Structure formats: structure tokens, C-alpha cells
JSON list of C-alpha atoms in Angstrom, two decimals:
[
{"chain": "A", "resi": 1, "resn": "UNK", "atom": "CA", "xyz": [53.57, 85.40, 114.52]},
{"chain": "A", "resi": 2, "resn": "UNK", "atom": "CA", "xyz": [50.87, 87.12, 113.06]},
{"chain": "A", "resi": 3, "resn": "UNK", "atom": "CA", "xyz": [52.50, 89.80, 111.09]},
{"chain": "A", "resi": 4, "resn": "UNK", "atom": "CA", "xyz": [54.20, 86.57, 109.14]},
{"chain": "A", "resi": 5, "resn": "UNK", "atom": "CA", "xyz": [51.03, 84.90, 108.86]},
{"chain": "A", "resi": 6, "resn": "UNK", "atom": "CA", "xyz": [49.35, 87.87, 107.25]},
{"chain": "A", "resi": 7, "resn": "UNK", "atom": "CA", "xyz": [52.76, 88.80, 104.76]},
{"chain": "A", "resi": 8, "resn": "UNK", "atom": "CA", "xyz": [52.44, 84.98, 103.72]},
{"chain": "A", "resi": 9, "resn": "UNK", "atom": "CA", "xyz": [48.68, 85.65, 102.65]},
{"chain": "A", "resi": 10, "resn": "UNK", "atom": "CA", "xyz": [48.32, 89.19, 101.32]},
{"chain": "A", "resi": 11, "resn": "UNK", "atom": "CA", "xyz": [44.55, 89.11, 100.09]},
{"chain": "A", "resi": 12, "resn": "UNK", "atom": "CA", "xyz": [43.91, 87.88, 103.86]},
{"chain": "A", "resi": 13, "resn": "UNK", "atom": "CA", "xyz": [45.88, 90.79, 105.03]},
{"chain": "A", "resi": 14, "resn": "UNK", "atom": "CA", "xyz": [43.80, 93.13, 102.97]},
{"chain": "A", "resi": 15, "resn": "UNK", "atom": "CA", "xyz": [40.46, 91.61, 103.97]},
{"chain": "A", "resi": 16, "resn": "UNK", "atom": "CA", "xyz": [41.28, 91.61, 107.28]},
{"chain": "A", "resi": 17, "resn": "UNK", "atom": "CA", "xyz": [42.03, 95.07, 107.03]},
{"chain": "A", "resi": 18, "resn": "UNK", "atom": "CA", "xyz": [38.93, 95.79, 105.08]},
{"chain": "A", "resi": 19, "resn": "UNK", "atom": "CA", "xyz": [36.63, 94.22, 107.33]},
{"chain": "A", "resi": 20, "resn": "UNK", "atom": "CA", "xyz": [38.08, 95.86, 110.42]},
{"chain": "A", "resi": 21, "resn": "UNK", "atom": "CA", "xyz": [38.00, 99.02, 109.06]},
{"chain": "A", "resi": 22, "resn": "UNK", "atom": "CA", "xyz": [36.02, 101.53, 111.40]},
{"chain": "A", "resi": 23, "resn": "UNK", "atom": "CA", "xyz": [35.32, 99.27, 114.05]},
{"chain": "A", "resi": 24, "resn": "UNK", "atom": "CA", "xyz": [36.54, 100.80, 117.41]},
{"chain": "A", "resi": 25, "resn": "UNK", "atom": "CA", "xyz": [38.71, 99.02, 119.76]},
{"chain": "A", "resi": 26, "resn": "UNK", "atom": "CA", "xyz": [37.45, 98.35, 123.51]},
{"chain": "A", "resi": 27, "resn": "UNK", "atom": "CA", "xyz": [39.23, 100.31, 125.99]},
{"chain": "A", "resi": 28, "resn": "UNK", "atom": "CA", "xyz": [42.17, 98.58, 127.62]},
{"chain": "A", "resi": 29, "resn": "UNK", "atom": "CA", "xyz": [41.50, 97.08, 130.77]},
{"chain": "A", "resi": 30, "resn": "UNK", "atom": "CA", "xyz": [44.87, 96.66, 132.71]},
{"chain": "A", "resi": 31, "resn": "UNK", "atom": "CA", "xyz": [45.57, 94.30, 135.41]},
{"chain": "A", "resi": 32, "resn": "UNK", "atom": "CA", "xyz": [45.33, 96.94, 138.66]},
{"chain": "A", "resi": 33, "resn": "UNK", "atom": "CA", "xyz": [41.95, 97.80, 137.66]},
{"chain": "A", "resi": 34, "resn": "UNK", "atom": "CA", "xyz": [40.79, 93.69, 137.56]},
{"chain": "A", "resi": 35, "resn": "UNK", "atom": "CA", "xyz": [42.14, 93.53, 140.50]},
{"chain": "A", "resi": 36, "resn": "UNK", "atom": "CA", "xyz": [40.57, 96.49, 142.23]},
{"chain": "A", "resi": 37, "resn": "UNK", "atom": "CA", "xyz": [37.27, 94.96, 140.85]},
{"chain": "A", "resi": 38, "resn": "UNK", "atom": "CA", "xyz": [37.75, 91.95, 141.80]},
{"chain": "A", "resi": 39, "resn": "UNK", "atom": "CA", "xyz": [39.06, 93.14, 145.56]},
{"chain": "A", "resi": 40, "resn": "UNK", "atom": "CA", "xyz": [35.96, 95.40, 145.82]},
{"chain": "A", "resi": 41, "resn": "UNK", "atom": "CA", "xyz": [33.25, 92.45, 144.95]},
{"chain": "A", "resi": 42, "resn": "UNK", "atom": "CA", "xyz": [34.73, 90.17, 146.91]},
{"chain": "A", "resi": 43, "resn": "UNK", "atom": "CA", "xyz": [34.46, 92.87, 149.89]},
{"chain": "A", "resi": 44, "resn": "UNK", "atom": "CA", "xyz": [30.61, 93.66, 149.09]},
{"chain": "A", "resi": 45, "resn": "UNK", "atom": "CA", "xyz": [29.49, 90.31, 148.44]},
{"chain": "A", "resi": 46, "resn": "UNK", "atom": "CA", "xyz": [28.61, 89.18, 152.04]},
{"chain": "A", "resi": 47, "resn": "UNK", "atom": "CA", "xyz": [30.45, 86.03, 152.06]},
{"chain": "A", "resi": 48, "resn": "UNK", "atom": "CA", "xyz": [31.12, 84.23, 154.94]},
{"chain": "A", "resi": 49, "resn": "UNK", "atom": "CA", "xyz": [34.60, 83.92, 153.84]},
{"chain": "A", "resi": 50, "resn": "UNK", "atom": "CA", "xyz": [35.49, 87.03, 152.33]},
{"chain": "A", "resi": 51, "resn": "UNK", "atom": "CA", "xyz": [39.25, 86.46, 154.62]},
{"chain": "A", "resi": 52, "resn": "UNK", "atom": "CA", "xyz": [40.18, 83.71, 152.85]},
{"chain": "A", "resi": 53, "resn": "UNK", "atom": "CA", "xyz": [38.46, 84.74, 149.13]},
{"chain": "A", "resi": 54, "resn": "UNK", "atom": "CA", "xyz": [40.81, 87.87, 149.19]},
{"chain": "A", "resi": 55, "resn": "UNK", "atom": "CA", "xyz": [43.92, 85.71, 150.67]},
{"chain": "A", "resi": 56, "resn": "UNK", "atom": "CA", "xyz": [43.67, 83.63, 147.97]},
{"chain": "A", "resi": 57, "resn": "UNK", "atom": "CA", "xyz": [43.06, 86.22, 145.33]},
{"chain": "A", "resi": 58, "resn": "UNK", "atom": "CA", "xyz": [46.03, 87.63, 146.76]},
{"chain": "A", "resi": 59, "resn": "UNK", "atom": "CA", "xyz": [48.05, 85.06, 146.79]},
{"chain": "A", "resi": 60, "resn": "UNK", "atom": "CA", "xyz": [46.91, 83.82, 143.52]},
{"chain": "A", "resi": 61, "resn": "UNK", "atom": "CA", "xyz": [47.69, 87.60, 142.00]},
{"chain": "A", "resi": 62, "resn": "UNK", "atom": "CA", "xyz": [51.37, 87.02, 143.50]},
{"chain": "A", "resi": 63, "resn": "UNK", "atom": "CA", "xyz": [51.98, 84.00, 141.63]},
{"chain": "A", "resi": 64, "resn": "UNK", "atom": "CA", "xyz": [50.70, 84.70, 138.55]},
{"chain": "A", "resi": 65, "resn": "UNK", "atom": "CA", "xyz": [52.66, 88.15, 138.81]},
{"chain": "A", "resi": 66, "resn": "UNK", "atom": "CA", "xyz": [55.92, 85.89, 139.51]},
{"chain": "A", "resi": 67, "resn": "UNK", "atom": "CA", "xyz": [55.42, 83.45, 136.76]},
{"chain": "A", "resi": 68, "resn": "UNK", "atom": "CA", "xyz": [54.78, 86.67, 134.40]},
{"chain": "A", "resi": 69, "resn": "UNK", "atom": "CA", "xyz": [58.06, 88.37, 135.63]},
{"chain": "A", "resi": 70, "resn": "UNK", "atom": "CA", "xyz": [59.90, 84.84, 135.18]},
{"chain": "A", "resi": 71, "resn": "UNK", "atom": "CA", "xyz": [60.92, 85.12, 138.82]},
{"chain": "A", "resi": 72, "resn": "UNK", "atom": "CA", "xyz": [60.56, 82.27, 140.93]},
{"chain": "A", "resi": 73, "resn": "UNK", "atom": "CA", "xyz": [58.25, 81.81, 143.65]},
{"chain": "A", "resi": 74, "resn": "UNK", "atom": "CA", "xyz": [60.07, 83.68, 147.00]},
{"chain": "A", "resi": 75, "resn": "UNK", "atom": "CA", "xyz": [60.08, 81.38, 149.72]},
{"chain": "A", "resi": 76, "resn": "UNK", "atom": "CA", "xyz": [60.63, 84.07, 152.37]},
{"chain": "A", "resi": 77, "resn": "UNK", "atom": "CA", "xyz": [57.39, 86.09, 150.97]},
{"chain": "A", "resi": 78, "resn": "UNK", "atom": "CA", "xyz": [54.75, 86.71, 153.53]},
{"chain": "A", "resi": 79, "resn": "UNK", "atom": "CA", "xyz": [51.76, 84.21, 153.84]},
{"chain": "A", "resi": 80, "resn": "UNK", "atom": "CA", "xyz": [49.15, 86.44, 152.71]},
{"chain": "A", "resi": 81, "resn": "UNK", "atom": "CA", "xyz": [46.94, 86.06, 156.59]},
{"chain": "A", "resi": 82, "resn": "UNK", "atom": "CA", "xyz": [50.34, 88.38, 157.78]},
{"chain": "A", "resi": 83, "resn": "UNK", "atom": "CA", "xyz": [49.42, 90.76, 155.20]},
{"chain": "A", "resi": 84, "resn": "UNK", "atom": "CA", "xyz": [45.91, 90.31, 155.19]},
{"chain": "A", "resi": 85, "resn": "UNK", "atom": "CA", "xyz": [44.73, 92.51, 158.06]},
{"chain": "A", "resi": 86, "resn": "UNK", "atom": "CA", "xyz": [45.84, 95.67, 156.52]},
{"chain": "A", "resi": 87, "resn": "UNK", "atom": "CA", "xyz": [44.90, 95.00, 153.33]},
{"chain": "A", "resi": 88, "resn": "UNK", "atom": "CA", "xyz": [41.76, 94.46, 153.78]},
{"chain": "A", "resi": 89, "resn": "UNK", "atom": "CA", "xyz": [41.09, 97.32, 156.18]},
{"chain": "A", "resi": 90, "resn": "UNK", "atom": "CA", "xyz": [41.88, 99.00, 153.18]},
{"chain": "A", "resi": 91, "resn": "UNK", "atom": "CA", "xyz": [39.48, 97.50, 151.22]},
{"chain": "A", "resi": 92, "resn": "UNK", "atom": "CA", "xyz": [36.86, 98.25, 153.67]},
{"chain": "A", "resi": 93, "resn": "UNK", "atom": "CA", "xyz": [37.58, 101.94, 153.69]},
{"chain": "A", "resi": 94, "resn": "UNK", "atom": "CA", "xyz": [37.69, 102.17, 149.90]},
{"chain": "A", "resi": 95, "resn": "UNK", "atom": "CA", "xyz": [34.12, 100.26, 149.45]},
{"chain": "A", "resi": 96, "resn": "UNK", "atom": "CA", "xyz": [32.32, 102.39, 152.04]},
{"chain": "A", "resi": 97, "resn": "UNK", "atom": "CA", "xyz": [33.59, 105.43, 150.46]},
{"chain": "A", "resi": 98, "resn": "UNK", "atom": "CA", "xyz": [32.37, 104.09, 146.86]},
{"chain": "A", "resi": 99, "resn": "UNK", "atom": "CA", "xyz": [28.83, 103.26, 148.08]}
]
């Protein structure tokens, strides 16, 4: 880890600490909001296959969310074209309202 690899080199510890000192950290970007951007320029961009670019981000989101959780993939999940229609109605509404 890196809490042992810094207590098994102390000067390194204390350089890293000197050298970071006063730098700010980046705000945390969490997952729903990488998403959400990710949802919204899909939706703006004009493709011709903005259906199947959001399917598969949604589907891709799923799995990745599954292998996170350390579930395994359901096989009774809905294809995402079921789920598709409303979701992306949704999408529509929230990317007219944001301009």
C-alpha cells in the first residue's frame, strides 16, 4: 500500500509531504456527474446514432457498476432498447432545459 511504502522510506515521506504542501486538491468528480456529462453530450452531439451511443453507455455503465459491486452480470436485466425510450426522453427534457 502506500502508507507502507512511505513508513519504509521516511525522508520520501517527508519530501513528499514537503513538496505537496499548499497545493490544492481538484474537486471530486463522482461517477453520477460523468455520467450526466456524458448522457448530455451524447444527446447534443447530432449523431445519427445517438439510440444506440446512449444504449451502450448504458449498458456499459451497468456492467462496470456490477463488476464494481462484485455482483454478477443479471441475466434477467432489461436489454437497455426496453429501457431506452424513457430514458432518453428524459435526457431530451433535461438538455433543452440546460440550453
Amino acid at each position: 500500500t502506500t502508507r507502507a511504502a512511505l513508513d519504509a522510506a521516511p525522508d520520501a515521506a517527508r519530501w513528499a509531504a514537503d513538496y505537496t504542501a499548499g497545493l490544492t486538491r481538484a474537486p471530486r468528480v463522482d461517477a453520477e456527474a460523468v455520467v450526466e456529462f456524458a448522457v448530455l453530450s451524447i444527446a447534443r452531439s447530432g449523431a445519427p446514432d445517438v439510440d444506440a451511443r446512449l444504449a451502450a453507455l448504458l449498458a456499459d455503465a451497468i456492467a462496470l457498476a456490477e463488476r464494481l459491486s462484485g455482483r454478477s452480470a443479471r441475466t434477467d436485466a432489461p436489454t437497455p432498447t426496453r429501457v431506452l425510450a424513457p430514458a432518453q426522453a428524459r435526457v431530451r427534457t433535461v438538455a433543452a432545459a440546460r440550453g
